PDB file of C-alpha atoms in Angstrom:
ATOM      1  CA  MET A   1     -42.516  40.282 -37.881  1.00 53.00           C
ATOM      2  CA  ASN A   2     -40.870  40.450 -41.282  1.00 55.00           C
ATOM      3  CA  VAL A   3     -38.526  37.868 -42.678  1.00 50.00           C
ATOM      4  CA  LEU A   4     -35.376  39.865 -41.893  1.00 50.00           C
ATOM      5  CA  HIS A   5     -36.266  40.173 -38.215  1.00 54.00           C
ATOM      6  CA  LYS A   6     -37.046  36.488 -38.035  1.00 53.00           C
ATOM      7  CA  GLY A   7     -33.626  35.619 -39.520  1.00 54.00           C
ATOM      8  CA  ILE A   8     -31.786  37.879 -37.034  1.00 52.00           C
ATOM      9  CA  LEU A   9     -33.691  36.394 -34.133  1.00 53.00           C
ATOM     10  CA  SER A  10     -32.921  32.864 -35.235  1.00 58.00           C
ATOM     11  CA  THR A  11     -29.172  33.668 -35.575  1.00 54.00           C
ATOM     12  CA  ILE A  12     -29.017  35.172 -32.058  1.00 52.00           C
ATOM     13  CA  LEU A  13     -30.794  32.164 -30.580  1.00 54.00           C
ATOM     14  CA  ALA A  14     -28.412  29.750 -32.263  1.00 54.00           C
ATOM     15  CA  LEU A  15     -25.362  31.647 -30.927  1.00 51.00           C
ATOM     16  CA  VAL A  16     -26.783  31.601 -27.362  1.00 47.00           C
ATOM     17  CA  LEU A  17     -27.454  27.847 -27.459  1.00 51.00           C
ATOM     18  CA  THR A  18     -23.928  27.186 -28.859  1.00 51.00           C
ATOM     19  CA  GLY A  19     -22.356  29.246 -26.060  1.00 50.00           C
ATOM     20  CA  CYS A  20     -24.269  27.291 -23.401  1.00 47.00           C
ATOM     21  CA  ALA A  21     -23.254  23.983 -24.898  1.00 46.00           C
ATOM     22  CA  SER A  22     -19.577  24.997 -24.933  1.00 45.00           C
ATOM     23  CA  GLU A  23     -19.708  25.976 -21.299  1.00 46.00           C
ATOM     24  CA  SER A  24     -21.196  22.650 -20.164  1.00 45.00           C
ATOM     25  CA  PRO A  25     -18.463  20.140 -18.967  1.00 47.00           C
ATOM     26  CA  SER A  26     -18.224  16.850 -20.759  1.00 47.00           C
ATOM     27  CA  PRO A  27     -19.211  13.734 -18.794  1.00 47.00           C
ATOM     28  CA  SER A  28     -15.532  12.690 -18.663  1.00 43.00           C
ATOM     29  CA  THR A  29     -14.514  16.076 -17.209  1.00 39.00           C
ATOM     30  CA  THR A  30     -17.284  15.961 -14.651  1.00 40.00           C
ATOM     31  CA  SER A  31     -16.263  12.428 -13.667  1.00 41.00           C
ATOM     32  CA  SER A  32     -12.649  13.428 -13.303  1.00 45.00           C
ATOM     33  CA  GLN A  33     -13.503  16.494 -11.207  1.00 44.00           C
ATOM     34  CA  SER A  34     -15.845  14.469  -9.039  1.00 48.00           C
ATOM     35  CA  GLU A  35     -13.181  11.807  -8.415  1.00 51.00           C
ATOM     36  CA  HIS A  36     -10.638  14.473  -7.483  1.00 53.00           C
ATOM     37  CA  GLU A  37     -13.069  16.201  -5.145  1.00 51.00           C
ATOM     38  CA  GLU A  38     -13.685  12.871  -3.312  1.00 81.00           C
ATOM     39  CA  ARG A  39     -10.028  12.795  -2.150  1.00 95.00           C
ATOM     40  CA  ILE A  40      -8.746  14.648   0.885  1.00 97.00           C
ATOM     41  CA  GLN A  41      -5.138  15.720   1.502  1.00 98.00           C
ATOM     42  CA  ALA A  42      -3.141  14.346   4.402  1.00 99.00           C
ATOM     43  CA  GLU A  43       0.398  14.085   5.688  1.00 98.00           C
ATOM     44  CA  VAL A  44       1.817  10.766   6.941  1.00 98.00           C
ATOM     45  CA  VAL A  45       3.270  11.142  10.388  1.00 98.00           C
ATOM     46  CA  LYS A  46       3.867   7.464  11.344  1.00 97.00           C
ATOM     47  CA  ILE A  47       3.895   4.007   9.784  1.00 97.00           C
ATOM     48  CA  ILE A  48       2.163   1.633  12.186  1.00 96.00           C
ATOM     49  CA  ASP A  49       2.535  -1.459   9.978  1.00 96.00           C
ATOM     50  CA  GLY A  50       2.188  -2.492   6.377  1.00 96.00           C
ATOM     51  CA  ASP A  51      -1.491  -1.612   6.015  1.00 98.00           C
ATOM     52  CA  THR A  52      -2.084   0.997   8.764  1.00 98.00           C
ATOM     53  CA  ILE A  53      -0.699   4.542   9.029  1.00 98.00           C
ATOM     54  CA  SER A  54      -1.076   7.597  11.190  1.00 98.00           C
ATOM     55  CA  VAL A  55      -1.800  10.818   9.344  1.00 99.00           C
ATOM     56  CA  LYS A  56      -2.505  14.445   9.998  1.00 98.00           C
ATOM     57  CA  ILE A  57      -5.554  15.968   8.264  1.00 98.00           C
ATOM     58  CA  ASN A  58      -6.024  19.717   8.624  1.00 97.00           C
ATOM     59  CA  GLY A  59      -3.807  19.602  11.651  1.00 96.00           C
ATOM     60  CA  LYS A  60      -5.681  16.797  13.324  1.00 98.00           C
ATOM     61  CA  LYS A  61      -4.221  13.319  13.780  1.00 98.00           C
ATOM     62  CA  ASP A  62      -6.122  10.239  12.583  1.00 99.00           C
ATOM     63  CA  THR A  63      -5.413   6.583  11.908  1.00 99.00           C
ATOM     64  CA  VAL A  64      -5.960   5.184   8.404  1.00 99.00           C
ATOM     65  CA  ARG A  65      -6.562   1.488   7.684  1.00 99.00           C
ATOM     66  CA  MET A  66      -6.044   0.803   3.998  1.00 99.00           C
ATOM     67  CA  LEU A  67      -8.995  -0.701   2.196  1.00 99.00           C
ATOM     68  CA  LEU A  68      -9.041  -4.177   0.689  1.00 99.00           C
ATOM     69  CA  ILE A  69      -5.543  -5.252   1.744  1.00 99.00           C
ATOM     70  CA  ASP A  70      -3.944  -7.304   4.525  1.00 98.00           C
ATOM     71  CA  THR A  71      -0.257  -7.458   5.259  1.00 98.00           C
ATOM     72  CA  PRO A  72       1.423 -10.018   7.576  1.00 96.00           C
ATOM     73  CA  GLU A  73       1.469  -9.093  11.261  1.00 92.00           C
ATOM     74  CA  THR A  74       4.361  -7.391  12.999  1.00 90.00           C
ATOM     75  CA  LYS A  75       2.729  -5.971  16.136  1.00 83.00           C
ATOM     76  CA  HIS A  76      -0.204  -8.235  16.953  1.00 82.00           C
ATOM     77  CA  PRO A  77      -0.335  -8.758  20.780  1.00 82.00           C
ATOM     78  CA  SER A  78      -1.060 -12.518  20.504  1.00 79.00           C
ATOM     79  CA  GLN A  79       0.827 -13.436  17.304  1.00 81.00           C
ATOM     80  CA  PRO A  80       4.532 -13.580  16.393  1.00 85.00           C
ATOM     81  CA  VAL A  81       6.062 -11.431  13.689  1.00 88.00           C
ATOM     82  CA  GLN A  82       4.963 -13.068  10.458  1.00 91.00           C
ATOM     83  CA  PRO A  83       7.130 -13.613   7.359  1.00 91.00           C
ATOM     84  CA  PHE A  84       7.113 -10.567   5.029  1.00 92.00           C
ATOM     85  CA  GLY A  85       5.448  -8.417   7.720  1.00 93.00           C
ATOM     86  CA  PRO A  86       8.673  -6.448   8.366  1.00 91.00           C
ATOM     87  CA  GLU A  87       9.214  -6.100   4.601  1.00 92.00           C
ATOM     88  CA  ALA A  88       5.728  -4.723   4.152  1.00 95.00           C
ATOM     89  CA  THR A  89       6.284  -2.221   6.961  1.00 94.00           C
ATOM     90  CA  ALA A  90       9.676  -1.246   5.562  1.00 91.00           C
ATOM     91  CA  PHE A  91       8.124  -0.716   2.111  1.00 94.00           C
ATOM     92  CA  ALA A  92       5.458   1.544   3.643  1.00 96.00           C
ATOM     93  CA  LYS A  93       8.117   3.574   5.467  1.00 93.00           C
ATOM     94  CA  LYS A  94      10.130   3.985   2.276  1.00 92.00           C
ATOM     95  CA  ARG A  95       7.131   5.004   0.160  1.00 95.00           C
ATOM     96  CA  LEU A  96       4.869   6.834   2.585  1.00 97.00           C
ATOM     97  CA  ASN A  97       6.659   8.152   5.676  1.00 94.00           C
ATOM     98  CA  ASN A  98       6.489  11.947   5.999  1.00 95.00           C
ATOM     99  CA  LYS A  99       4.884  12.150   2.530  1.00 97.00           C
ATOM    100  CA  HIS A 100       1.926  14.260   1.496  1.00 98.00           C
ATOM    101  CA  ILE A 101      -0.798  11.863   0.232  1.00 99.00           C
ATOM    102  CA  SER A 102      -4.380  11.855  -0.925  1.00 98.00           C
ATOM    103  CA  LEU A 103      -7.068   9.706   0.692  1.00 99.00           C
ATOM    104  CA  GLU A 104     -10.168   8.387  -1.016  1.00 98.00           C
ATOM    105  CA  ILE A 105     -12.448   7.483   1.843  1.00 98.00           C
ATOM    106  CA  GLY A 106     -14.670   4.389   1.658  1.00 97.00           C
ATOM    107  CA  THR A 107     -18.425   4.435   1.491  1.00 96.00           C
ATOM    108  CA  THR A 108     -18.330   3.095   5.073  1.00 96.00           C
ATOM    109  CA  LYS A 109     -15.923   5.624   6.527  1.00 97.00           C
ATOM    110  CA  ARG A 110     -14.653   3.912   9.690  1.00 98.00           C
ATOM    111  CA  ASP A 111     -14.169   0.426  11.115  1.00 97.00           C
ATOM    112  CA  LYS A 112     -15.059  -0.810  14.590  1.00 96.00           C
ATOM    113  CA  TYR A 113     -11.750   0.552  15.884  1.00 96.00           C
ATOM    114  CA  ASP A 114     -12.655   4.039  14.639  1.00 98.00           C
ATOM    115  CA  ARG A 115      -9.878   3.929  12.002  1.00 98.00           C
ATOM    116  CA  LEU A 116     -10.486   5.796   8.782  1.00 98.00           C
ATOM    117  CA  LEU A 117     -10.978   3.399   5.843  1.00 98.00           C
ATOM    118  CA  ALA A 118      -9.351   4.615   2.658  1.00 99.00           C
ATOM    119  CA  TYR A 119      -7.449   4.105  -0.508  1.00 99.00           C
ATOM    120  CA  VAL A 120      -4.072   5.855  -0.247  1.00 99.00           C
ATOM    121  CA  TYR A 121      -2.547   7.749  -3.154  1.00 99.00           C
ATOM    122  CA  VAL A 122       1.066   8.891  -3.277  1.00 98.00           C
ATOM    123  CA  ASP A 123       2.485  10.657  -6.335  1.00 95.00           C
ATOM    124  CA  GLY A 124      -0.782   9.978  -8.121  1.00 94.00           C
ATOM    125  CA  THR A 125      -0.544   6.159  -7.644  1.00 97.00           C
ATOM    126  CA  MET A 126      -2.759   3.937  -5.439  1.00 98.00           C
ATOM    127  CA  TYR A 127      -0.545   2.527  -2.721  1.00 98.00           C
ATOM    128  CA  ASN A 128      -3.025  -0.233  -1.834  1.00 99.00           C
ATOM    129  CA  LYS A 129      -2.569  -1.695  -5.332  1.00 98.00           C
ATOM    130  CA  LYS A 130       1.193  -1.175  -5.343  1.00 98.00           C
ATOM    131  CA  VAL A 131       1.848  -3.130  -2.128  1.00 98.00           C
ATOM    132  CA  VAL A 132      -0.308  -6.025  -3.437  1.00 98.00           C
ATOM    133  CA  ALA A 133       1.619  -5.976  -6.702  1.00 97.00           C
ATOM    134  CA  LYS A 134       4.897  -6.232  -4.748  1.00 96.00           C
ATOM    135  CA  GLY A 135       3.703  -9.456  -3.095  1.00 96.00           C
ATOM    136  CA  LEU A 136       3.707  -7.858   0.345  1.00 97.00           C
ATOM    137  CA  ALA A 137      -0.049  -7.955   0.907  1.00 98.00           C
ATOM    138  CA  ARG A 138      -3.007 -10.111   0.029  1.00 98.00           C
ATOM    139  CA  VAL A 139      -6.487  -8.826  -1.001  1.00 98.00           C
ATOM    140  CA  GLY A 140      -8.624  -9.145   2.163  1.00 98.00           C
ATOM    141  CA  TYR A 141     -11.399  -7.723   4.277  1.00 97.00           C
ATOM    142  CA  VAL A 142     -13.715  -7.254   1.295  1.00 97.00           C
ATOM    143  CA  TYR A 143     -16.955  -5.844   2.605  1.00 97.00           C
ATOM    144  CA  PRO A 144     -19.304  -4.167   0.068  1.00 96.00           C
ATOM    145  CA  PRO A 145     -19.901  -1.363  -0.529  1.00 96.00           C
ATOM    146  CA  ASN A 146     -16.239  -0.729   0.378  1.00 97.00           C
ATOM    147  CA  ASP A 147     -15.009  -2.695  -2.672  1.00 98.00           C
ATOM    148  CA  LYS A 148     -14.807  -0.090  -5.375  1.00 97.00           C
ATOM    149  CA  TYR A 149     -11.423  -1.184  -6.717  1.00 98.00           C
ATOM    150  CA  ILE A 150     -11.627  -4.906  -5.987  1.00 98.00           C
ATOM    151  CA  GLU A 151     -11.081  -5.874  -9.614  1.00 98.00           C
ATOM    152  CA  GLN A 152      -7.920  -3.821  -9.897  1.00 98.00           C
ATOM    153  CA  LEU A 153      -6.508  -5.277  -6.721  1.00 99.00           C
ATOM    154  CA  ARG A 154      -7.489  -8.825  -7.625  1.00 98.00           C
ATOM    155  CA  GLY A 155      -5.649  -8.339 -10.918  1.00 98.00           C
ATOM    156  CA  ALA A 156      -2.465  -7.166  -9.130  1.00 98.00           C
ATOM    157  CA  GLU A 157      -2.726 -10.075  -6.661  1.00 98.00           C
ATOM    158  CA  GLU A 158      -3.094 -12.650  -9.417  1.00 98.00           C
ATOM    159  CA  LYS A 159       0.038 -11.352 -11.191  1.00 97.00           C
ATOM    160  CA  ALA A 160       2.076 -11.351  -7.965  1.00 97.00           C
ATOM    161  CA  GLN A 161       0.915 -14.911  -7.255  1.00 96.00           C
ATOM    162  CA  ILE A 162       1.859 -16.109 -10.704  1.00 96.00           C
ATOM    163  CA  GLU A 163       5.321 -14.558 -10.326  1.00 95.00           C
ATOM    164  CA  HIS A 164       5.729 -16.035  -6.815  1.00 94.00           C
ATOM    165  CA  LYS A 165       6.470 -12.636  -5.263  1.00 94.00           C
ATOM    166  CA  GLY A 166       6.866 -12.155  -1.554  1.00 93.00           C
ATOM    167  CA  ILE A 167       4.078 -13.861   0.393  1.00 95.00           C
ATOM    168  CA  TRP A 168       3.299 -15.972  -2.667  1.00 96.00           C
ATOM    169  CA  SER A 169       6.750 -17.593  -2.648  1.00 92.00           C
ATOM    170  CA  ILE A 170       5.770 -19.831   0.279  1.00 92.00           C
ATOM    171  CA  ASP A 171       3.358 -22.598  -0.661  1.00 93.00           C
ATOM    172  CA  GLY A 172       0.193 -22.559   1.495  1.00 94.00           C
ATOM    173  CA  TYR A 173       1.211 -19.454   3.436  1.00 96.00           C
ATOM    174  CA  VAL A 174      -1.627 -17.184   2.176  1.00 97.00           C
ATOM    175  CA  THR A 175      -5.205 -18.232   2.866  1.00 95.00           C
ATOM    176  CA  GLU A 176      -8.605 -16.522   2.665  1.00 93.00           C
ATOM    177  CA  GLU A 177      -8.403 -15.997   6.437  1.00 91.00           C
ATOM    178  CA  GLY A 178      -4.874 -14.587   6.524  1.00 93.00           C
ATOM    179  CA  PHE A 179      -1.447 -16.169   6.885  1.00 95.00           C
ATOM    180  CA  ARG A 180      -0.324 -19.547   8.201  1.00 90.00           C
ATOM    181  CA  GLU A 181       2.910 -19.457  10.181  1.00 78.00           C
ATOM    182  CA  GLU A 182       2.913 -23.242  10.670  1.00 80.00           C
ATOM    183  CA  VAL A 183       3.747 -23.654   6.998  1.00 78.00           C
ATOM    184  CA  ILE A 184       7.063 -21.928   7.619  1.00 67.00           C
ATOM    185  CA  ASP A 185       7.932 -24.306  10.453  1.00 61.00           C
ATOM    186  CA  GLN A 186       7.460 -27.258   8.148  1.00 58.00           C
ATOM    187  CA  GLN A 187      10.056 -26.098   5.551  1.00 51.00           C
ATOM    188  CA  PRO A 188      12.282 -23.362   6.980  1.00 46.00           C
ATOM    189  CA  GLN A 189      15.547 -24.176   5.223  1.00 45.00           C
ATOM    190  CA  GLN A 190      14.059 -24.413   1.777  1.00 43.00           C
ATOM    191  CA  ASN A 191      12.103 -21.201   2.066  1.00 45.00           C
ATOM    192  CA  ASP A 192      15.017 -19.272   3.569  1.00 47.00           C
ATOM    193  CA  GLN A 193      17.089 -20.050   0.526  1.00 45.00           C
ATOM    194  CA  GLU A 194      14.329 -19.362  -1.968  1.00 44.00           C
ATOM    195  CA  ASN A 195      12.760 -16.240  -0.466  1.00 48.00           C
ATOM    196  CA  ASN A 196      15.821 -14.285   0.618  1.00 46.00           C
ATOM    197  CA  ASN A 197      17.990 -14.693  -2.462  1.00 53.00           C
ATOM    198  CA  ILE A 198      21.113 -15.174  -0.346  1.00 56.00           C
ATOM    199  CA  GLY A 199      23.292 -15.299  -3.452  1.00 58.00           C
ATOM    200  CA  ASP A 200      22.247 -11.705  -4.293  1.00 75.00           C
ATOM    201  CA  LEU A 201      23.186 -10.273  -0.875  1.00 80.00           C
ATOM    202  CA  PRO A 202      26.386  -8.249  -0.481  1.00 81.00           C
ATOM    203  CA  TYR A 203      27.504 -10.362   2.534  1.00 84.00           C
ATOM    204  CA  ASN A 204      27.000 -13.835   3.803  1.00 82.00           C
ATOM    205  CA  PRO A 205      24.316 -13.614   6.519  1.00 80.00           C
ATOM    206  CA  ASN A 206      26.028 -16.512   8.322  1.00 76.00           C
ATOM    207  CA  GLY A 207      29.403 -14.857   8.120  1.00 76.00           C
ATOM    208  CA  LYS A 208      31.099 -12.249  10.258  1.00 83.00           C
ATOM    209  CA  ASP A 209      29.266  -9.562  12.208  1.00 85.00           C
ATOM    210  CA  ARG A 210      27.801  -6.631  10.237  1.00 89.00           C
ATOM    211  CA  ASP A 211      26.200  -3.363  11.223  1.00 88.00           C
ATOM    212  CA  CYS A 212      24.110  -0.755   9.428  1.00 91.00           C
ATOM    213  CA  SER A 213      27.129   1.066   8.098  1.00 89.00           C
ATOM    214  CA  HIS A 214      27.816  -1.899   5.850  1.00 90.00           C
ATOM    215  CA  PHE A 215      24.609  -1.340   3.825  1.00 86.00           C
ATOM    216  CA  SER A 216      23.786   1.322   1.264  1.00 87.00           C
ATOM    217  CA  THR A 217      19.973   1.154   1.650  1.00 88.00           C
ATOM    218  CA  GLN A 218      17.400  -0.041   4.180  1.00 90.00           C
ATOM    219  CA  GLU A 219      15.956  -2.454   1.625  1.00 86.00           C
ATOM    220  CA  VAL A 220      19.282  -4.295   1.289  1.00 87.00           C
ATOM    221  CA  ALA A 221      19.786  -4.290   5.038  1.00 87.00           C
ATOM    222  CA  GLN A 222      16.297  -5.766   5.482  1.00 88.00           C
ATOM    223  CA  GLN A 223      17.014  -8.576   3.044  1.00 86.00           C
ATOM    224  CA  PHE A 224      20.228  -9.384   4.879  1.00 88.00           C
ATOM    225  CA  PHE A 225      18.462  -9.163   8.249  1.00 88.00           C
ATOM    226  CA  THR A 226      15.724 -11.595   7.128  1.00 85.00           C
ATOM    227  CA  ALA A 227      18.233 -13.994   5.595  1.00 86.00           C
ATOM    228  CA  ALA A 228      20.187 -13.994   8.824  1.00 84.00           C
ATOM    229  CA  GLY A 229      17.160 -15.164  10.830  1.00 81.00           C
ATOM    230  CA  GLY A 230      14.992 -12.035  11.084  1.00 80.00           C
ATOM    231  CA  PRO A 231      13.539 -10.661  14.324  1.00 77.00           C
ATOM    232  CA  GLU A 232      13.654 -14.096  16.028  1.00 71.00           C
ATOM    233  CA  GLN A 233      17.442 -14.091  16.038  1.00 76.00           C
ATOM    234  CA  ASP A 234      18.931 -10.720  14.892  1.00 83.00           C
ATOM    235  CA  LYS A 235      22.446 -11.999  15.529  1.00 80.00           C
ATOM    236  CA  HIS A 236      23.880  -8.890  13.781  1.00 90.00           C
ATOM    237  CA  ARG A 237      21.807  -6.558  15.999  1.00 86.00           C
ATOM    238  CA  LEU A 238      20.363  -4.577  13.092  1.00 89.00           C
ATOM    239  CA  ASP A 239      16.939  -4.120  14.705  1.00 87.00           C
ATOM    240  CA  ARG A 240      17.610  -2.035  17.792  1.00 82.00           C
ATOM    241  CA  ASP A 241      13.989  -1.384  18.804  1.00 81.00           C
ATOM    242  CA  GLY A 242      12.763  -4.879  18.073  1.00 76.00           C
ATOM    243  CA  ASP A 243       9.962  -3.882  15.629  1.00 76.00           C
ATOM    244  CA  GLY A 244      11.183  -6.192  12.857  1.00 80.00           C
ATOM    245  CA  ILE A 245      12.596  -3.336  10.767  1.00 87.00           C
ATOM    246  CA  ALA A 246      16.385  -3.309  10.230  1.00 88.00           C
ATOM    247  CA  CYS A 247      18.525  -0.163   9.960  1.00 90.00           C
ATOM    248  CA  GLU A 248      15.576   2.268   9.902  1.00 85.00           C
ATOM    249  CA  SER A 249      17.908   5.295   9.566  1.00 85.00           C
ATOM    250  CA  LEU A 250      19.078   4.209   6.107  1.00 87.00           C
ATOM    251  CA  PRO A 251      17.469   5.665   3.003  1.00 85.00           C
TER     252      PRO A 251
END
């Protein structure tokens, strides 16, 4: 083979190798595609409580328990409604109800109650982290290998705790095992004033009777409802079905 032919062959080989290299995805692209492929699409059909939702996946209903978080109880058969449980449920209803979401399923896919274990994404944001950052959930039920995002959630929890948001506004309320209602009984008046920001409400919760038409949003109605005694009293009759959520028809 003469020198000319060798040169042509070398040029062709170089072009082929360059083309192959350009068609190979970068590691970051592969990682992004892989992460996207791990998520499945679902539609939220019901909010059960602050950390559990009912969804429809490919037309089939399933129950999702959000990974790594724990919100105060609202429907436990042997426990009373816990402080900030109704707020956590109301927040979930506002952010997730009837929404199209993505689910990143855990390594262990289901718990002992056959609930799907997942990280929930709405509008591209992880809801598990958002509810912790709002001070409406603690980081809990950490069971490797279902702890992929534990550092992110711990960071959000630490910030909420420093800022005394929600559940962290009551000293001693949050523990490694869950929530302590007896702490509330020891200091109800002080915590009612501090946690419900009565001065920021549109009406005095101890004043004349109010109904849902007096409030512009469910969030404001919920704050008023809690300040007025919550589900234990409901003297304004804002919680018609007794689930701890006031004025559910409001936006």
